[in-house]
XYZ file of C-alpha atoms in Angstrom:
352
model
C 17.656 21.364 -57.134
C 16.666 17.672 -57.047
C 18.552 15.157 -59.161
C 16.632 13.982 -62.258
C 15.235 10.444 -61.975
C 16.426 9.450 -65.442
C 19.931 10.397 -66.524
C 20.538 8.591 -69.802
C 18.632 7.820 -72.958
C 17.372 4.249 -73.088
C 18.804 2.074 -75.896
C 16.630 -0.096 -78.110
C 16.680 -3.836 -77.429
C 16.187 -6.396 -80.232
C 13.322 -8.896 -80.360
C 14.655 -12.391 -79.692
C 13.366 -15.604 -81.302
C 11.287 -16.632 -78.291
C 9.472 -13.316 -78.225
C 8.882 -13.514 -81.990
C 7.358 -16.988 -81.538
C 5.112 -15.607 -78.797
C 3.995 -12.726 -81.020
C 3.278 -15.167 -83.840
C 1.171 -17.333 -81.545
C -0.995 -14.408 -80.474
C -1.407 -12.874 -83.961
C 0.914 -9.922 -83.398
C 2.978 -10.429 -86.564
C 2.006 -8.259 -89.532
C 1.110 -10.076 -92.733
C 1.991 -6.885 -94.625
C 5.671 -6.072 -95.071
C 6.549 -2.618 -93.793
C 9.786 -0.962 -92.730
C 10.301 2.024 -90.448
C 13.459 2.845 -92.415
C 11.452 3.161 -95.647
C 9.404 5.956 -94.101
C 12.604 7.814 -93.230
C 13.259 8.395 -96.930
C 10.992 11.437 -97.132
C 11.929 14.154 -99.577
C 10.657 17.154 -97.635
C 8.822 18.321 -94.527
C 7.057 21.230 -92.820
C 6.480 21.961 -89.138
C 3.112 21.036 -87.621
C 1.476 23.648 -85.360
C -1.460 23.204 -82.995
C -4.632 25.306 -82.997
C -2.886 27.934 -80.841
C -0.046 28.164 -83.377
C 2.468 26.456 -81.089
C 5.085 24.174 -82.613
C 4.120 20.570 -81.801
C 7.641 19.263 -82.567
C 6.095 17.026 -85.202
C 6.899 17.549 -88.863
C 4.659 16.603 -91.792
C 6.694 14.622 -94.287
C 6.411 14.239 -98.044
C 7.631 11.619 -100.487
C 8.262 11.477 -104.196
C 5.181 10.595 -106.234
C 6.375 7.068 -107.010
C 7.241 6.264 -103.388
C 4.075 7.872 -102.026
C 1.783 5.574 -104.017
C 3.535 2.481 -102.712
C 3.694 3.787 -99.138
C 0.006 4.788 -99.155
C -1.097 1.325 -100.290
C 1.037 -0.353 -97.616
C -0.342 1.931 -94.885
C -3.933 1.236 -95.961
C -3.230 -2.500 -95.730
C -1.767 -1.998 -92.253
C -4.901 -0.080 -91.232
C -7.070 -2.961 -92.462
C -5.014 -5.427 -90.392
C -5.372 -3.320 -87.246
C -9.068 -2.596 -87.582
C -10.749 -5.175 -89.850
C -8.566 -8.291 -89.680
C -6.954 -7.637 -93.052
C -10.127 -7.108 -95.121
C -8.693 -5.506 -98.260
C -12.156 -4.630 -99.532
C -12.129 -1.468 -97.437
C -8.957 -0.066 -99.020
C -10.855 1.723 -101.800
C -12.669 3.750 -99.137
C -9.492 4.869 -97.339
C -7.231 7.856 -97.825
C -3.898 8.523 -96.111
C -4.320 12.186 -95.228
C -0.942 12.784 -93.607
C 2.259 11.208 -92.324
C 3.948 13.065 -89.465
C 7.349 12.410 -87.933
C 8.148 13.082 -84.281
C 11.477 14.819 -83.751
C 11.819 14.171 -80.000
C 11.718 11.226 -77.611
C 13.245 7.773 -77.800
C 11.070 6.102 -80.406
C 10.835 8.949 -82.986
C 7.553 7.576 -84.349
C 5.676 8.254 -87.551
C 2.008 9.151 -87.034
C -0.297 8.136 -89.859
C -3.744 9.680 -90.319
C -6.179 7.493 -92.269
C -9.605 8.811 -93.290
C -12.715 7.041 -94.548
C -13.723 9.019 -97.655
C -17.391 7.980 -97.331
C -17.995 9.749 -94.030
C -14.773 11.651 -93.214
C -14.177 9.697 -90.004
C -10.470 9.261 -89.352
C -8.060 7.583 -86.992
C -4.314 7.447 -86.383
C -1.729 4.769 -85.891
C 2.012 4.917 -85.212
C 5.022 3.268 -86.794
C 8.189 2.922 -84.730
C 11.419 0.987 -84.496
C 10.575 -2.247 -82.714
C 12.018 -2.488 -79.203
C 11.639 -5.505 -76.922
C 10.994 -3.370 -73.818
C 8.171 -1.531 -75.521
C 6.618 -4.756 -76.785
C 6.669 -6.297 -73.300
C 5.032 -3.128 -72.006
C 2.329 -3.150 -74.677
C 1.578 -6.823 -74.121
C 1.382 -6.431 -70.333
C -0.942 -3.462 -70.772
C -3.143 -5.515 -73.097
C -3.359 -8.408 -70.625
C -3.599 -6.516 -67.332
C -5.650 -3.474 -68.311
C -9.395 -3.340 -69.043
C -8.369 -1.483 -72.221
C -7.084 -3.734 -74.994
C -4.343 -2.580 -77.368
C -3.839 -3.484 -81.015
C -0.246 -3.610 -82.218
C 1.693 -5.487 -84.876
C 5.354 -6.279 -85.478
C 7.148 -6.824 -88.768
C 10.874 -7.601 -88.469
C 12.270 -4.535 -86.672
C 9.181 -2.344 -87.184
C 6.375 -1.818 -84.660
C 2.866 -0.614 -85.526
C 0.688 0.695 -82.665
C -2.898 1.868 -82.710
C -3.658 5.340 -81.375
C -4.790 5.541 -77.735
C -7.458 8.217 -77.505
C -7.568 10.737 -74.695
C -6.385 14.173 -73.589
C -2.604 14.315 -73.023
C -1.988 14.568 -69.297
C 0.111 17.735 -69.511
C -2.536 19.497 -71.626
C -5.297 18.383 -69.259
C -3.424 19.618 -66.180
C -2.670 22.967 -67.824
C -6.015 23.724 -69.474
C -8.811 21.676 -67.916
C -7.994 20.522 -64.400
C -8.653 23.938 -62.885
C -12.133 24.043 -64.438
C -13.226 20.689 -63.018
C -15.783 20.578 -60.223
C -14.647 19.632 -56.728
C -16.284 16.223 -57.104
C -14.496 15.689 -60.423
C -11.188 16.681 -58.847
C -11.698 14.107 -56.088
C -12.441 11.450 -58.712
C -9.309 12.394 -60.701
C -7.259 12.193 -57.483
C -8.622 8.687 -56.895
C -7.677 7.638 -60.421
C -4.162 9.024 -60.046
C -3.665 6.960 -56.879
C -4.770 3.842 -58.772
C -2.639 4.729 -61.787
C 0.397 5.272 -59.571
C -0.124 1.890 -57.915
C -0.648 0.110 -61.232
C 2.554 1.512 -62.756
C 4.535 0.638 -59.632
C 3.400 -2.998 -59.496
C 3.921 -3.696 -63.193
C 7.136 -1.652 -63.358
C 6.062 0.736 -66.109
C 8.377 3.717 -65.833
C 8.561 7.346 -66.918
C 4.882 8.180 -66.581
C 5.373 11.903 -66.743
C 2.259 13.879 -67.601
C 2.904 13.809 -71.345
C 3.249 10.014 -71.363
C -0.340 9.297 -70.312
C -3.781 10.491 -71.343
C -6.931 11.409 -69.444
C -10.019 9.675 -70.808
C -13.316 11.374 -69.940
C -16.523 9.323 -70.204
C -19.967 10.838 -69.667
C -22.116 8.690 -67.385
C -25.657 9.935 -66.659
C -25.186 13.286 -64.903
C -21.435 13.241 -64.339
C -18.088 12.622 -66.034
C -15.890 9.649 -65.149
C -12.133 10.103 -65.646
C -9.602 7.357 -66.309
C -5.822 7.539 -66.818
C -4.156 5.435 -69.531
C -0.446 5.163 -70.358
C 0.508 5.843 -73.967
C 4.285 5.339 -73.842
C 5.674 1.896 -72.992
C 9.323 2.598 -73.736
C 10.366 2.380 -70.082
C 8.993 -1.038 -69.207
C 11.425 -2.665 -66.745
C 14.505 -0.665 -67.688
C 15.606 1.816 -65.004
C 17.195 0.738 -61.748
C 15.729 3.579 -59.681
C 12.431 2.367 -58.184
C 11.073 5.925 -58.100
C 10.970 5.944 -61.915
C 8.083 3.453 -61.710
C 6.050 5.700 -59.380
C 4.458 8.639 -61.234
C 4.105 10.575 -57.965
C 7.835 11.367 -58.001
C 7.918 13.212 -61.337
C 7.748 16.983 -61.025
C 5.458 17.125 -64.064
C 2.827 15.273 -62.000
C 3.001 17.583 -58.975
C -0.464 19.101 -59.639
C -1.912 15.577 -59.492
C -0.022 14.772 -56.281
C -1.216 18.049 -54.776
C -4.772 17.141 -55.734
C -4.472 13.789 -53.948
C -3.265 15.507 -50.775
C -6.101 18.034 -50.919
C -8.965 15.703 -51.796
C -8.229 12.322 -50.221
C -7.722 11.169 -46.671
C -5.020 8.614 -45.924
C -7.628 5.909 -45.339
C -9.160 6.564 -48.775
C -5.752 6.438 -50.447
C -5.090 3.029 -48.878
C -8.535 1.832 -49.958
C -7.910 2.811 -53.587
C -4.463 1.222 -53.577
C -6.010 -1.977 -52.263
C -8.703 -1.892 -54.950
C -6.072 -1.592 -57.668
C -3.978 -4.430 -56.246
C -7.091 -6.600 -56.094
C -7.960 -5.841 -59.716
C -4.423 -6.635 -60.865
C -4.305 -9.857 -58.832
C -7.548 -11.020 -60.452
C -6.337 -10.193 -63.970
C -3.018 -11.959 -63.356
C -4.913 -15.038 -62.186
C -7.395 -15.004 -65.082
C -4.613 -14.775 -67.707
C -2.186 -16.985 -65.789
C -0.926 -19.145 -68.677
C -0.346 -16.262 -71.075
C 1.417 -14.190 -68.434
C 3.617 -17.121 -67.380
C 4.612 -17.646 -71.000
C 5.431 -13.963 -71.484
C 7.329 -13.642 -68.193
C 9.383 -16.751 -68.924
C 10.531 -15.196 -72.204
C 11.092 -11.871 -70.495
C 13.070 -13.533 -67.710
C 15.561 -14.979 -70.199
C 15.833 -11.739 -72.179
C 18.216 -8.823 -71.662
C 16.254 -5.570 -71.582
C 18.341 -3.548 -69.113
C 21.952 -3.231 -67.950
C 22.971 -5.561 -65.135
C 23.596 -2.547 -62.883
C 19.945 -1.501 -63.284
C 18.766 -5.015 -62.443
C 20.899 -5.125 -59.300
C 19.800 -1.685 -58.152
C 16.090 -2.293 -58.712
C 15.932 -5.728 -57.115
C 17.624 -4.437 -53.950
C 15.365 -1.398 -53.735
C 12.304 -3.632 -54.147
C 13.648 -6.031 -51.522
C 14.051 -3.158 -49.078
C 10.543 -1.966 -49.956
C 8.793 -5.325 -49.576
C 11.148 -7.589 -47.553
C 10.436 -10.292 -50.148
C 13.524 -12.416 -50.847
C 12.273 -13.295 -54.349
C 13.268 -9.812 -55.460
C 16.756 -10.200 -54.040
C 17.208 -13.513 -55.876
C 16.038 -12.195 -59.270
C 18.688 -12.283 -62.024
C 16.921 -10.243 -64.727
C 14.222 -7.627 -65.200
C 11.814 -10.355 -66.286
C 12.510 -12.290 -63.090
C 11.897 -9.126 -61.062
C 8.568 -8.714 -62.865
C 7.683 -12.334 -62.056
C 8.535 -11.736 -58.394
C 6.289 -8.667 -58.342
C 3.320 -10.565 -59.765
C 3.893 -13.509 -57.413
C 4.026 -11.061 -54.514
C 0.730 -9.455 -55.498
C -1.164 -12.709 -56.021
C 0.333 -14.454 -52.971
C -0.258 -11.679 -50.499
C -3.450 -10.094 -51.791
C -5.687 -11.864 -49.296
C -3.591 -10.531 -46.432
C -4.327 -6.928 -47.499
C -0.747 -6.042 -46.712
C 0.991 -5.986 -50.092
C 3.229 -2.973 -49.813
C 4.433 -0.685 -47.092
C 2.816 2.735 -47.005
């Protein structure tokens, strides 16, 4: 039996003053006061089951009448900040249908369902304990991905918008087998790109339940994309394999699909396309990324042993001395981005 890639639960790292200043500059600080700990004071709960009557491991929580009124108003204000720049005029049209609490995972988030009473459209957002690693991951995703992410921070509380899509594990189990052969080839292509993207930006633990499959109908076919939804493991683990989704057993059906549907030359082509896209995004947002990576480079978001292990593994993988010289996870991330942008034109970024 193979050794698990991740052995210990990741601790939460505080937000330092420099990161708070950065978040303030880019409008990531909530104007509405909210506390994760306040939501923990629920008075009762029931289990939440899916449509097949399976326990989702979420519980629906309830509060006393006095607390619920105050909490509902705060959550509606948060919704307005996320989706309409704080326009309080929409609050009278909103209803907080449910507040669910996740009983597993690192972040133990609350999931809030807000509905528009005029048309019954609804959306979700999440409230978690703020963690510096997660915030760096969210911000890097916002800058380097074509998909923007709304999130807000208030003291030690993090508010994230919901990322829509089909959970990867559910898609693999229920829908992958029903896809056409052309669709399977397209999904294989996207997994190669996703794997490369996570590796370069050091986003770890992308097991199948930590990403979603987004299906978009385009003329006579469906286009599939893969988006991460959990940013807890940004630049934390020392084992380089943690940042490569291909090595998680939960993703084996995707890896098998790549082997069946893609030739080696196609795999290299798609890797190159993803590196090119990342290099262009890094260049286009150069000042913002430099600012973020400088803060990240001075921050402590992983044990020193993890930093030493990862930088040596990356040095052996790339032969780039900048990795070997890195003194923090942020400096390793800077070295990775410099490596991508410096060597992109040579078409020889990483060993195969």
